[in-house]
Amino acid sequence: MLTYDFLDRTDETLYEYLYRKIRQDILAGRLQEGERMPSKRSFAENLGISVITVETAYAQLAAEGYLYAKPRSGFYVERFGQSMLVPEKPAEPEDCADPGGVHDAENSRGLPADNTPLIDLSQSGIASSMFPFPVWSRLMREILRTRKDDLLKRSPGNGVEELRSAIARHLLQFQDLRVSPKQIVVGAGTEYLYSLLIRLLGHDKIYAVETPGYRKTERIYASNAVQVKAIEMDRSGVNIEKLRASGADVIHITPSHQFPTGITMPVSRRGELLSWCSEENHAGRRYIIEDDYDSEFRLAGRPIPSLMSIDRSGSVIYLNTFTNSVSPSIRISYMVLPEELLREYREKLGFYSCTVANFEQYILAEFMRQGYFEKHINRMRSYYRQKRDRLLAALRNSPLGPLMKVSGADAGLHFLIRIDTGASEEELTALAEDAGVRIYGLQHYGSELFDERADRESPAAGALQENGKPCMVVNYQGLTDEQIDILGQLLARAWL
Amino acid sequence: MLTYDFLDRTDETLYEYLYRKIRQDILAGRLQEGERMPSKRSFAENLGISVITVETAYAQLAAEGYLYAKPRSGFYVERFGQSMLVPEKPAEPEDCADPGGVHDAENSRGLPADNTPLIDLSQSGIASSMFPFPVWSRLMREILRTRKDDLLKRSPGNGVEELRSAIARHLLQFQDLRVSPKQIVVGAGTEYLYSLLIRLLGHDKIYAVETPGYRKTERIYASNAVQVKAIEMDRSGVNIEKLRASGADVIHITPSHQFPTGITMPVSRRGELLSWCSEENHAGRRYIIEDDYDSEFRLAGRPIPSLMSIDRSGSVIYLNTFTNSVSPSIRISYMVLPEELLREYREKLGFYSCTVANFEQYILAEFMRQGYFEKHINRMRSYYRQKRDRLLAALRNSPLGPLMKVSGADAGLHFLIRIDTGASEEELTALAEDAGVRIYGLQHYGSELFDERADRESPAAGALQENGKPCMVVNYQGLTDEQIDILGQLLARAWL
């Protein structure tokens, strides 16, 4: 008769042990399909356990479909067909395209993925070793210990109150933006929030994005089946005349530090944009989506007030994320809706569940409430400032120094170098790649919406280049000091 | 000193016995919070066991968060706050418009939110006190300790490999569904995945949902600006003729346990649905979205193979969530794409970032890999079975017993009672509310798409009612034993 010796039983009950062993034997094919199981009584006797234990194990296995009962006959092994009993294949390697962060620089061109460059200036890697794991871990335990009851409740659709309050306090203190927690909607990443906004503002609206810019933003709008227009930048940000001519209803911008141009939109342009919103001759409402993705990392200079904080017309929606500022291992972003949109939000989207686990929300709320977020941002800022200064020095002291001009280095985590060697941006990219450095020019970040033109040069990038001189984008966030120290030499050798 | 006599030790090891007894004493409050435990050596001497045994028990208790160690001082009883030591309160009702779990029963009609019913049978509350916090907490710490580097990397867009592999193994073992991890896409909730699917299959397609059914599913499709049709159910599930007549391209169904009818779609209807997918006269591809939201909680009977497992045409997309089966405090769902759709997914949506933090994904992967998920599901299943049996007995033994017929009680976490008192469903709802019980009939879950008709009765609900007898929906997941014991009397007094 079937026998188990119970020697390898760990801390499970007798019934659990028996259930598990029989199940294993069925799955491994050691118990044949259709085979009759020992009677409960004799099996119990044979194993030296109670009949109840056998009965419970059989009942469980029957409930799960491993055994079936025949009245007045006993239990039999279920017939599964082939699929269940053959050993599992090892997982196949993934070839899946884009690991994607919120604001990944585009990496679909250039080197194949396995040909990793020595130094990558195309990606906004995060210096995440700075993440305060011990604090996070302690807060996690604290929440688990003290808030069990709250953890068992579902998060409200717009996020838990504590987190929304902490965000409102942060916005007041750091952005001088006074909003009520009820205006805040928490979501799992800004990409998710973009899609939510489309559902709020309407699929029939025309959405505009900046070019050059994050190509991903454009793709997200396009994949939501709305009409997208790419609006060219001039030296103050998105060009208002071109915006007006595009017929767009909604413009998605990054005014505090535009990627990739590094432009901080001056107050005058901000005013023009707000005026565009309230122009009378327009049929429907116009909106600005203010994507403030790296405003925490302004490294010098006075802050310029956010568009939302100077808007009186209720036309600005503010967006930000903690993925850049805290860690890629948390996935929390938020948007702030103008009061005027709240009722519509509740009616149209209030039924959606929150996409962020309440547990994560409580941890972040405590992280902010206890001052760790501020401390973390400050540490990161001085860390990044030191990186930037070291990199600028390395470049200036290299043979490239006299040939290049740097811009946009104060506002956030990348800057531009204008370089005049006679080579085009594409040639510079190719030469750098041969030397193990991945770096792209402004044109690379131009909208795909322009690809159809006979002139493949992105006109927007063109307008920002000085006398057509190439302008390369340097993302330095993830670089080590060692990489920084050799970068000037590497690029000089490649380009000169 | 703390003493245990080991007399009631059964067949567990000394360490297991000691671990269990101390744990009991902590939970019962016999060991005070903050109390210092005896030193290992003196405790071992006192009990006549080895120091190693005490050490192992302490280590296990510390790992699970019952004790904590102070360097050079010893072990202390953890401070839990109140929540762990007092008996569980029922989860409070949410006051937010719709706190929304993936499959909340609709609660927008009926009592105002602040008029909380004594017993709520309209909500699929989760018995979340069963959630194994100590294990989860230990895994969290384990991941933080051992996988720092991985935590600092962004999750691939479709989820981390470990989790997708664990899900694939689970699907093979429990659903007899053989898929490759690369077919799996992890996302923050099924609602998010519905929207992603619309972007994959197309905004120009016509989507169909079941009626009666989860009204929320219908609303999500509608808010994504696609055309939605509600297809009436017959006794085997969604009616194929009506589906065909609707012109739908994609049908979203819950075949393993339809809400609210409780119907488990028989194999014959599954075959018909698959045939519908491959009918030649149709212009574009047809797809089935198989939403398997509570299949883990089948309480009796043999599983019917999932549609995806019997499909050979690559037309079925399988969806499931861990929010129902593990805890509302995690927010992880997944979909399985047929191989044929993978290329399209990567091209169209591969650039999207994953909406679930990698940290949460790693914890869940370990939870599954180490067998805790299976154990948890089994515990929950027997817990729910006991609840259901108690509730059915309470109802049958009440004066309502002879007047009611129960159906759909084996497949998942709600069932139907057909009741003949001469009153309509709406009248029964109103009478029950006066008695403090929130309960709705099938018609309440009818599609809003039918609201325009002169005949406000949902035709679908009508087809499922027996001779027009009212049919009420009982969600018993979150009920306490005390609530169950009075429910029969309450309803009998209200309805008879």
Short mmCIF file of C-alpha atoms in Angstrom, two decimals, chain A residues 9-11 14 19 23 60 62-66 78 80 83-84 86-89 91-92 94-102 104 124 126 128-129 131 133 137 140-141 144-145 148-149 151-157 188 191-192 195 199 203 216 219-220 223-225 324 328-331 347-360, chain B residues 11 16 78-80 83-84 89 92 94 96 98-101 104 124 126 128-129 133 137 140-141 144 148 151-152 154-158 161 164-165 169 172-174 176 178 181-182 188 191-192 195 199 203 216 219-220 223-225 298-299 301-303 324 328-331 346-347 350-360 374 378 381 385:
data_model
loop_
_atom_site.label_atom_id
_atom_site.label_comp_id
_atom_site.label_asym_id
_atom_site.label_seq_id
_atom_site.Cartn_x
_atom_site.Cartn_y
_atom_site.Cartn_z
CA ARG A 9 7.62 16.73 7.45
CA THR A 10 8.55 20.25 8.55
CA ASP A 11 6.10 22.45 10.41
CA LEU A 14 -0.18 15.76 9.43
CA TYR A 19 -2.14 16.20 1.16
CA ARG A 23 -0.49 15.73 -4.64
CA GLN A 60 -9.02 18.67 0.04
CA ALA A 62 -11.01 16.10 -4.22
CA ALA A 63 -12.05 19.74 -3.83
CA GLU A 64 -9.01 20.74 -5.83
CA GLY A 65 -9.68 18.20 -8.52
CA TYR A 66 -6.79 15.81 -7.90
CA GLU A 78 -8.44 12.23 -11.53
CA PHE A 80 -5.92 15.12 -16.30
CA SER A 83 -0.52 18.68 -19.93
CA MET A 84 -0.49 18.66 -16.17
CA VAL A 86 4.88 16.55 -17.78
CA PRO A 87 7.78 18.35 -16.18
CA GLU A 88 7.88 22.07 -16.52
CA LYS A 89 10.10 23.71 -19.06
CA ALA A 91 11.51 29.80 -18.40
CA GLU A 92 12.57 31.11 -21.76
CA GLU A 94 12.97 37.35 -22.36
CA ASP A 95 13.54 39.30 -25.46
CA CYS A 96 10.99 41.85 -24.49
CA ALA A 97 11.76 45.28 -25.80
CA ASP A 98 11.79 48.21 -23.46
CA PRO A 99 12.30 47.93 -19.72
CA GLY A 100 11.02 51.46 -19.58
CA GLY A 101 11.08 53.90 -16.69
CA VAL A 102 8.82 56.88 -16.48
CA ASP A 104 13.55 56.77 -20.11
CA SER A 124 18.37 58.97 -17.14
CA ILE A 126 19.10 57.00 -11.16
CA SER A 128 19.72 54.69 -6.59
CA SER A 129 22.43 53.42 -4.31
CA PHE A 131 18.18 55.15 -1.48
CA PHE A 133 16.99 51.26 2.58
CA SER A 137 12.69 49.03 5.92
CA MET A 140 7.70 49.18 6.52
CA ARG A 141 7.89 47.26 9.76
CA LEU A 144 2.98 46.47 9.39
CA ARG A 145 2.96 46.58 13.16
CA LYS A 148 -2.70 46.22 10.19
CA ASP A 149 -6.35 47.24 10.13
CA LEU A 151 -3.77 47.68 5.41
CA LEU A 152 -6.72 45.37 5.14
CA LYS A 153 -8.94 48.07 3.71
CA ARG A 154 -8.91 49.02 0.10
CA SER A 155 -7.30 52.30 -0.83
CA PRO A 156 -9.74 54.99 -1.92
CA GLY A 157 -9.64 55.45 -5.69
CA ALA A 188 1.08 53.87 -10.39
CA GLU A 191 2.18 56.99 -17.77
CA TYR A 192 -0.90 55.61 -16.06
CA SER A 195 -4.09 57.71 -19.79
CA ARG A 199 -10.36 59.66 -20.14
CA HIS A 203 -10.78 61.12 -26.38
CA LYS A 216 7.49 58.18 -25.00
CA ARG A 219 3.67 57.38 -28.01
CA ILE A 220 1.46 57.07 -24.95
CA SER A 223 -1.52 54.47 -28.23
CA ASN A 224 -4.62 55.82 -26.50
CA ALA A 225 -6.02 56.57 -29.93
CA ASN A 324 12.72 59.69 -10.06
CA PRO A 328 12.64 53.09 -9.12
CA SER A 329 11.60 50.39 -6.67
CA ILE A 330 8.53 52.37 -5.73
CA ARG A 331 5.92 53.21 -8.30
CA GLU A 347 -18.31 61.38 -11.96
CA LYS A 348 -16.26 60.00 -14.81
CA LEU A 349 -13.38 58.27 -13.04
CA GLY A 350 -14.27 58.06 -9.36
CA PHE A 351 -15.15 54.40 -9.71
CA TYR A 352 -11.62 53.42 -10.72
CA SER A 353 -9.60 51.59 -8.09
CA CYS A 354 -6.30 53.09 -7.01
CA THR A 355 -3.40 51.42 -8.82
CA VAL A 356 -0.98 51.78 -5.89
CA ALA A 357 -1.10 49.33 -2.98
CA ASN A 358 -2.17 51.05 0.24
CA PHE A 359 0.89 49.60 1.99
CA GLU A 360 3.30 51.45 -0.29
CA ASP B 11 4.52 14.87 17.07
CA GLU B 16 8.41 23.61 16.92
CA GLU B 78 7.56 42.96 19.93
CA ARG B 79 5.16 45.87 20.44
CA PHE B 80 2.21 45.26 18.19
CA SER B 83 -4.47 45.44 16.26
CA MET B 84 -2.78 42.09 16.53
CA LYS B 89 -13.16 44.08 13.68
CA GLU B 92 -15.15 49.47 7.99
CA GLU B 94 -15.46 52.95 2.76
CA CYS B 96 -15.28 57.07 -0.84
CA ASP B 98 -16.26 53.69 -4.88
CA PRO B 99 -13.28 52.36 -3.01
CA GLY B 100 -13.24 49.80 -5.72
CA GLY B 101 -11.70 46.46 -5.53
CA ASP B 104 -16.65 45.29 -5.99
CA SER B 124 -17.26 41.27 -1.87
CA ILE B 126 -12.24 40.08 1.85
CA SER B 128 -8.25 39.79 5.14
CA SER B 129 -7.45 39.05 8.75
CA PHE B 133 1.53 39.28 7.85
CA SER B 137 7.09 40.84 6.62
CA MET B 140 10.09 41.79 2.70
CA ARG B 141 13.12 41.93 4.92
CA LEU B 144 15.59 44.10 1.14
CA LYS B 148 19.26 45.47 -3.10
CA LEU B 151 15.52 46.67 -6.39
CA LEU B 152 17.44 49.57 -7.87
CA ARG B 154 13.52 49.27 -13.14
CA SER B 155 11.08 46.47 -13.63
CA PRO B 156 10.75 45.29 -17.22
CA GLY B 157 7.52 46.60 -18.73
CA ASN B 158 5.81 43.23 -18.46
CA GLU B 161 11.00 37.49 -14.56
CA ARG B 164 6.12 35.81 -14.20
CA SER B 165 7.77 32.41 -13.77
CA ARG B 169 4.09 27.54 -12.49
CA LEU B 172 0.19 24.96 -14.63
CA GLN B 173 -0.38 23.39 -11.26
CA PHE B 174 -3.74 24.89 -10.40
CA ASP B 176 -3.79 23.16 -15.86
CA ARG B 178 0.56 25.77 -19.71
CA PRO B 181 6.43 33.42 -18.57
CA LYS B 182 6.97 35.65 -21.58
CA ALA B 188 -1.44 47.25 -11.08
CA GLU B 191 -8.81 47.61 -14.37
CA TYR B 192 -5.46 48.85 -15.60
CA SER B 195 -7.36 49.58 -20.54
CA ARG B 199 -4.90 49.75 -26.63
CA HIS B 203 -10.13 51.42 -29.96
CA LYS B 216 -17.78 48.39 -13.31
CA ARG B 219 -18.00 51.47 -17.17
CA ILE B 220 -14.28 50.95 -17.67
CA SER B 223 -14.70 55.44 -20.14
CA ASN B 224 -12.03 54.34 -22.61
CA ALA B 225 -14.28 55.61 -25.36
CA ARG B 298 -13.98 27.06 -6.07
CA LEU B 299 -15.28 25.27 -3.00
CA GLY B 301 -16.64 20.12 -7.72
CA ARG B 302 -14.15 19.52 -10.45
CA PRO B 303 -12.52 22.41 -12.21
CA ASN B 324 -8.77 39.01 -4.18
CA PRO B 328 -6.21 44.24 -0.85
CA SER B 329 -2.96 45.69 0.45
CA ILE B 330 -1.14 44.42 -2.60
CA ARG B 331 -2.09 45.56 -6.06
CA ARG B 346 5.73 44.39 -27.87
CA GLU B 347 5.41 46.71 -30.82
CA GLY B 350 6.30 47.23 -25.07
CA PHE B 351 7.45 50.77 -24.26
CA TYR B 352 5.04 51.12 -21.33
CA SER B 353 6.59 50.97 -17.87
CA CYS B 354 5.34 48.34 -15.47
CA THR B 355 2.82 49.81 -13.04
CA VAL B 356 3.84 47.55 -10.14
CA ALA B 357 6.92 48.33 -8.06
CA ASN B 358 9.61 45.70 -8.49
CA PHE B 359 9.84 45.33 -4.71
CA GLU B 360 6.24 44.14 -4.42
CA GLU B 374 -0.79 27.79 -2.12
CA ASN B 378 -6.04 26.56 0.88
CA ARG B 381 -10.76 28.19 0.85
CA ARG B 385 -16.25 26.96 2.97
#
